[in-house]
Every structure is written in structure tokens, then in C-alpha cells.
Amino acid sequence: MSRNIIITTDMKTTDFLARRFAIALLAIMVTVTSWAQQIAGNGTAETPYLINNEDDWFAMMNNVNSSKAGQAYYKLTTDLYLGNDLEPLTSIIGTKNDPFTGHFDGDFHTIHLNMERSENYAAPFGITDGATISNLRIEGVIRTDHKFAGGLIAYSNNKNNRTTLVQNCISSVHIICDNIVTVDNAKPFDCTHGGFVGQNEAGTLRFENCIFDGSITDSKAVKTANKCTGFVGWVNNNVYYVNCTMAGKIDVKPNDETLKNSMANFHRLSNTARAYFTNTY
């Protein structure tokens, strides 16, 4: 009788371990298969990862934000709808620890954006470092109560004097900053929003053949939001504009005796920053 009990227990233990192993192996296989199914391509210039739908966009986001393929090449193959009134987009591609450093070719498609974010860096691409984003139109709305919103990029932090290039892009995004909070009491209600980029922290930011025709607005009767511009909310280093047009609307708290440099057509500059214009209006 005792022997039978021991044999039965061993069989149950062996069966349990076998099941655990099978489940673990299946999970690995599903993860690998899921990634392969979600994004076609191999991430090179010749064969970029193809963003065919919204699921691919979020797979790209998870990949970049987890230190995987941030330097890869991606290509959009269709228009995308990111977020809606019931479930607005809250997440970004590129973080402080894992900025987007790759190449994104929109292939002249449109991203329809509905974003709502209650922390810094509200934009489809959160933080970039030496990235290239081209051939893309962004339209829709961004609602945020924090700093550094941009129609395309929130924060361009190009280390070692690298360049983030924005080429052949249109930003038709409407950034709403009615409820902007004060983070620094010395700079009350500071937005630092831009129609394309919130802030260029370091290195070079270059625009080629770009148009901003959206808006940045504070709709309150007594406006408090300030420091918003057509292209870049704040520039710390160099910014270049080649064949660009500012056709948007900036409607926030205007300049007065207590608030200087609140609004500008293209950017606000630090004392050491430089801006260069070629055929830009």
C-alpha cells in the first residue's frame, strides 16, 4: 500500500513539472510568433519594419521603450487612428531611458491622433535622439496639463551633437492647454509647447519641407497658458528650417510687462541657441 502511494505521488509530480515546462515553452513560442506576426520586415533601410495597423504601432512602441530596435528603420503602410474620445492615446514612443533613435518613414500617410496625457511629453514620439521622421502628416488633438507637448515630438535630446531630422511632414494637430498646471513657481503656467516639437534640449533640430497648420490654444476667458510656438516651444542649441511654412494659430496668454517671449511663429531661443532659415515663411 505504501509503495502504491509513493508511485502515485511521483507520477503526479512528474506530470505537474511536465505541464509547467510545456506552458513555459508555449509562452516563449507565442511571444516570438506574436512579434513576427505583428511586424513584418527586419528593421534595415532595405527592409524596414512595416507598420500595417494600430497593433503594429503599439508593438513598435513596446519595442523601442524596452531598449529593442530603437535604432531600426520603420515604414508606415496605411493611415492610422490612434486613440478616440472614449479611450484617448496616453503613451508615447521614446522615453528618457530609451529615446527613439531610428528612422520612421510615414510614406505620405496620415496619423489621426486623439491623445490625452497628464504628464510631460505629450506627442506621438516622446523623446528622440538623432532620429529621422519623414513623409508624414499628423492631424487630430492633444489635450495635456503638463509641459513639452508637440504635434510630432515632445522632446528632442540629441546627445553628442547629433541631429533629429523632420522631413516632408505636416502637423495639423490642435494642442489644447486649458488646464496647464504650474510645475515651477518661477514660471507659472509654462507650457513649452510647439506645433512640431515641445523642446530641443541638445544637439541640432532640422526641418525640411514642413508645414504647421494646426493650433495651440487656451480657450479660457482669462488665459493662463503661455510659452507656445508654431514649430518648437524652446530651443537650447541649433535649429534649421528649409522650405518650411508656419500657417497655424497660437492663442495663449500674450506677452505683457510681466511675461516676455510667450508666443512666437517658429520658436523661442535660449541665449546660446541659433536659428537658420532658408525659404521659410
Coordinates of C-alpha atoms in Angstrom, one line a residue:
M1 CA 0.0 0.0 0.0
S2 CA 2.8 2.4 0.9
R3 CA 4.6 1.6 -2.3
N4 CA 1.5 2.4 -4.4
I5 CA 1.2 5.8 -2.7
I6 CA 4.8 6.7 -3.4
I7 CA 4.4 5.7 -7.1
T8 CA 1.2 7.8 -7.4
T9 CA 2.8 10.9 -5.9
D10 CA 5.9 10.6 -8.2
M11 CA 3.6 10.4 -11.2
K12 CA 1.7 13.5 -10.1
T13 CA 4.9 15.4 -9.5
T14 CA 6.3 14.4 -12.8
D15 CA 3.1 15.3 -14.6
F16 CA 3.0 18.7 -12.9
L17 CA 6.6 19.5 -13.8
A18 CA 6.0 18.4 -17.4
R19 CA 2.9 20.7 -17.6
R20 CA 4.9 23.7 -16.2
F21 CA 7.6 23.1 -18.7
A22 CA 5.1 22.8 -21.6
I23 CA 3.4 26.1 -20.6
A24 CA 6.6 28.0 -20.3
L25 CA 7.8 26.7 -23.7
L26 CA 4.4 27.6 -25.2
A27 CA 4.6 31.2 -23.8
I28 CA 8.0 31.7 -25.4
M29 CA 6.8 30.4 -28.7
V30 CA 3.7 32.6 -28.6
T31 CA 5.8 35.7 -27.8
V32 CA 8.1 35.1 -30.7
T33 CA 5.3 34.2 -33.1
S34 CA 3.3 37.2 -31.9
W35 CA 6.2 39.6 -32.6
A36 CA 6.8 38.0 -36.0
Q37 CA 3.1 38.3 -36.9
Q38 CA 2.7 41.9 -35.7
I39 CA 5.7 43.5 -37.5
A40 CA 6.9 42.3 -40.9
G41 CA 10.4 43.2 -42.1
N42 CA 13.8 43.1 -40.4
G43 CA 14.4 46.8 -39.5
T44 CA 17.0 47.7 -42.1
A45 CA 17.0 50.5 -44.6
E46 CA 16.4 48.0 -47.4
T47 CA 13.7 46.0 -45.5
P48 CA 12.2 48.2 -42.7
Y49 CA 9.7 47.1 -40.2
L50 CA 6.3 47.6 -41.7
I51 CA 3.6 49.4 -39.6
N52 CA 0.4 48.0 -41.1
N53 CA -2.1 48.8 -38.4
E54 CA -2.5 50.1 -34.9
D55 CA -1.3 46.9 -33.3
D56 CA 2.0 47.3 -35.1
W57 CA 2.3 50.9 -33.8
F58 CA 1.9 49.6 -30.2
A59 CA 4.3 46.8 -30.9
M60 CA 6.8 49.3 -32.2
M61 CA 6.2 51.4 -29.0
N62 CA 6.8 48.5 -26.7
N63 CA 9.9 47.5 -28.7
V64 CA 11.5 51.0 -28.6
N65 CA 10.6 51.7 -25.0
S66 CA 12.2 48.4 -23.8
S67 CA 15.6 49.0 -25.4
K68 CA 14.9 46.9 -28.5
A69 CA 15.3 48.2 -32.1
G70 CA 15.2 51.8 -31.2
Q71 CA 17.7 52.5 -34.0
A72 CA 15.8 50.5 -36.6
Y73 CA 14.0 51.6 -39.7
Y74 CA 10.2 51.6 -39.7
K75 CA 7.7 52.4 -42.5
L76 CA 4.1 53.2 -42.3
T77 CA 1.9 51.4 -44.9
T78 CA -1.5 52.9 -44.2
D79 CA -3.3 55.7 -42.3
L80 CA -3.6 55.1 -38.5
Y81 CA -6.2 56.0 -35.9
L82 CA -4.5 56.3 -32.5
G83 CA -7.0 56.9 -29.7
N84 CA -10.5 58.1 -29.6
D85 CA -12.8 60.2 -27.3
L86 CA -13.6 57.2 -25.1
E87 CA -10.0 55.8 -25.0
P88 CA -7.5 58.5 -25.9
L89 CA -3.9 57.7 -26.5
T90 CA -1.8 58.2 -23.4
S91 CA 1.5 56.5 -24.3
I92 CA 4.5 57.7 -26.3
I93 CA 7.3 56.2 -28.4
G94 CA 10.7 57.0 -26.9
T95 CA 11.4 57.7 -23.2
K96 CA 14.2 59.3 -21.3
N97 CA 16.0 56.0 -20.8
D98 CA 15.1 54.7 -24.3
P99 CA 14.7 57.5 -26.7
F100 CA 13.7 56.9 -30.3
T101 CA 16.9 56.9 -32.3
G102 CA 15.8 55.3 -35.5
H103 CA 14.1 56.2 -38.8
F104 CA 10.4 56.4 -39.3
D105 CA 9.1 56.8 -42.9
G106 CA 5.4 57.8 -43.0
D107 CA 5.3 57.0 -46.7
F108 CA 3.0 60.1 -47.1
H109 CA 0.2 58.6 -44.9
T110 CA -1.7 60.3 -42.0
I111 CA -1.8 59.5 -38.3
H112 CA -5.2 60.6 -36.9
L113 CA -4.4 61.4 -33.2
N114 CA -6.6 61.6 -30.1
M115 CA -4.2 62.0 -27.2
E116 CA -4.7 62.9 -23.6
R117 CA -1.8 63.0 -21.2
S118 CA -1.4 64.2 -17.6
E119 CA 2.4 64.2 -17.5
N120 CA 5.2 65.7 -19.5
Y121 CA 6.0 64.8 -23.1
A122 CA 2.7 64.6 -25.0
A123 CA 3.4 63.7 -28.6
P124 CA 3.4 60.6 -30.8
F125 CA 7.2 60.4 -30.4
G126 CA 8.0 61.3 -26.8
I127 CA 11.8 61.7 -26.8
T128 CA 14.2 61.4 -29.8
D129 CA 17.9 61.4 -30.1
G130 CA 19.4 61.6 -33.6
A131 CA 16.1 60.3 -35.2
T132 CA 14.7 60.9 -38.6
I133 CA 10.9 61.2 -39.2
S134 CA 9.8 61.8 -42.7
N135 CA 6.9 61.8 -45.2
L136 CA 4.1 62.0 -42.5
R137 CA 1.0 64.0 -41.7
I138 CA -0.3 64.2 -38.1
E139 CA -3.8 65.5 -37.5
G140 CA -6.1 65.5 -34.5
V141 CA -5.9 66.7 -30.9
I142 CA -3.6 66.6 -27.9
R143 CA -5.1 67.5 -24.5
T144 CA -2.5 68.0 -21.8
D145 CA -2.0 69.8 -18.5
H146 CA 1.8 69.4 -18.4
K147 CA 4.9 70.6 -20.3
F148 CA 6.5 69.7 -23.6
A149 CA 3.7 68.9 -26.0
G150 CA 4.4 68.7 -29.7
G151 CA 2.4 67.7 -32.8
L152 CA 5.1 65.2 -33.6
I153 CA 7.9 65.1 -31.0
A154 CA 7.7 66.2 -27.4
Y155 CA 11.4 66.4 -26.5
S156 CA 14.4 66.3 -28.9
N157 CA 17.5 65.5 -26.8
N158 CA 20.3 64.9 -29.3
K159 CA 23.4 63.9 -27.4
N160 CA 26.9 64.3 -28.8
N161 CA 25.6 67.0 -31.1
R162 CA 23.5 64.6 -33.1
T163 CA 20.6 65.8 -35.3
T164 CA 16.9 64.9 -35.2
L165 CA 15.6 65.5 -38.8
V166 CA 11.9 66.1 -39.6
Q167 CA 11.4 66.0 -43.3
N168 CA 8.4 66.4 -45.6
C169 CA 6.0 66.5 -42.6
I170 CA 2.7 68.3 -41.9
S171 CA 1.4 68.9 -38.4
S172 CA -2.3 69.7 -38.3
V173 CA -2.5 68.9 -34.6
H174 CA -4.6 71.0 -32.2
I175 CA -2.9 71.2 -28.8
I176 CA -5.3 72.2 -26.0
C177 CA -3.7 73.5 -22.8
D178 CA -6.7 75.0 -20.9
N179 CA -5.8 73.2 -17.7
I180 CA -2.0 73.7 -17.7
V181 CA -0.5 73.2 -14.2
T182 CA 2.4 75.1 -12.6
V183 CA 5.4 72.9 -12.0
D184 CA 7.9 75.7 -11.4
N185 CA 6.6 78.7 -9.4
A186 CA 9.1 80.9 -11.1
K187 CA 7.5 80.0 -14.4
P188 CA 3.7 79.9 -13.8
F189 CA 1.6 78.0 -16.4
D190 CA 4.7 77.4 -18.6
C191 CA 3.6 75.1 -21.5
T192 CA 6.7 75.0 -23.7
H193 CA 4.5 73.5 -26.5
G194 CA 5.3 73.6 -30.2
G195 CA 3.4 72.7 -33.3
F196 CA 6.0 70.1 -34.1
V197 CA 8.4 69.8 -31.1
G198 CA 8.0 70.8 -27.5
Q199 CA 11.7 71.4 -26.7
N200 CA 15.0 70.9 -28.4
E201 CA 17.2 70.1 -25.4
A202 CA 20.5 69.4 -27.0
G203 CA 22.1 68.9 -30.4
T204 CA 20.5 70.0 -33.6
L205 CA 16.9 70.0 -34.8
R206 CA 16.4 70.3 -38.6
F207 CA 13.1 70.8 -40.5
E208 CA 12.9 70.3 -44.3
N209 CA 9.7 70.9 -46.3
C210 CA 7.4 71.1 -43.2
I211 CA 4.2 72.9 -42.5
F212 CA 2.4 73.6 -39.3
D213 CA -1.3 74.4 -39.9
G214 CA -2.8 73.3 -36.5
S215 CA -3.2 75.3 -33.4
I216 CA -2.2 75.7 -29.7
T217 CA -4.9 77.2 -27.6
D218 CA -6.1 78.1 -24.2
S219 CA -9.8 78.7 -24.6
K220 CA -10.4 80.2 -21.1
A221 CA -11.7 83.8 -21.0
V222 CA -8.7 84.7 -18.9
K223 CA -5.8 82.8 -20.5
T224 CA -3.0 81.4 -18.3
A225 CA -1.1 79.0 -20.6
N226 CA 2.0 80.6 -22.1
K227 CA 5.2 80.0 -24.0
C228 CA 3.9 78.2 -27.1
T229 CA 5.2 78.5 -30.7
G230 CA 4.4 77.3 -34.2
F231 CA 7.3 74.9 -34.6
V232 CA 9.5 74.5 -31.4
G233 CA 8.5 75.5 -27.9
W234 CA 12.1 76.1 -26.8
V235 CA 15.5 75.7 -28.5
N236 CA 18.7 75.2 -26.5
N237 CA 21.1 74.7 -29.4
N238 CA 20.7 74.8 -33.2
V239 CA 17.5 74.7 -35.3
Y240 CA 17.4 74.8 -39.1
Y241 CA 14.4 75.5 -41.3
V242 CA 14.5 74.7 -45.0
N243 CA 11.4 75.3 -47.1
C244 CA 9.0 75.5 -44.1
T245 CA 5.7 77.3 -43.5
M246 CA 4.1 78.4 -40.3
A247 CA 0.3 78.6 -41.1
G248 CA -1.1 77.7 -37.7
K249 CA -2.7 79.6 -34.8
I250 CA -1.2 80.3 -31.4
D251 CA -3.8 81.6 -28.9
V252 CA -2.5 81.6 -25.4
K253 CA -1.6 84.3 -22.8
P254 CA 0.0 87.1 -24.8
N255 CA 3.2 88.9 -24.0
D256 CA 2.9 91.7 -21.4
E257 CA 5.1 93.6 -19.0
T258 CA 5.4 90.5 -16.7
L259 CA 5.5 87.8 -19.4
K260 CA 8.0 88.0 -22.2
N261 CA 8.6 85.7 -25.1
S262 CA 5.3 83.9 -24.6
M263 CA 4.3 83.3 -28.2
A264 CA 6.3 83.2 -31.5
N265 CA 5.8 82.0 -35.0
F266 CA 8.6 79.4 -35.1
H267 CA 10.4 79.1 -31.7
R268 CA 11.8 80.6 -28.6
L269 CA 15.6 80.6 -28.2
S270 CA 18.0 80.4 -25.3
N271 CA 20.8 82.9 -25.2
T272 CA 23.2 80.5 -26.8
A273 CA 20.8 79.0 -29.4
R274 CA 21.0 79.7 -33.1
A275 CA 18.3 79.6 -35.8
Y276 CA 18.9 79.3 -39.5
F277 CA 16.2 79.9 -42.2
T278 CA 16.1 79.0 -45.9
N279 CA 13.0 79.8 -47.9
T280 CA 10.8 79.7 -44.8
Y281 CA 7.7 81.8 -44.1

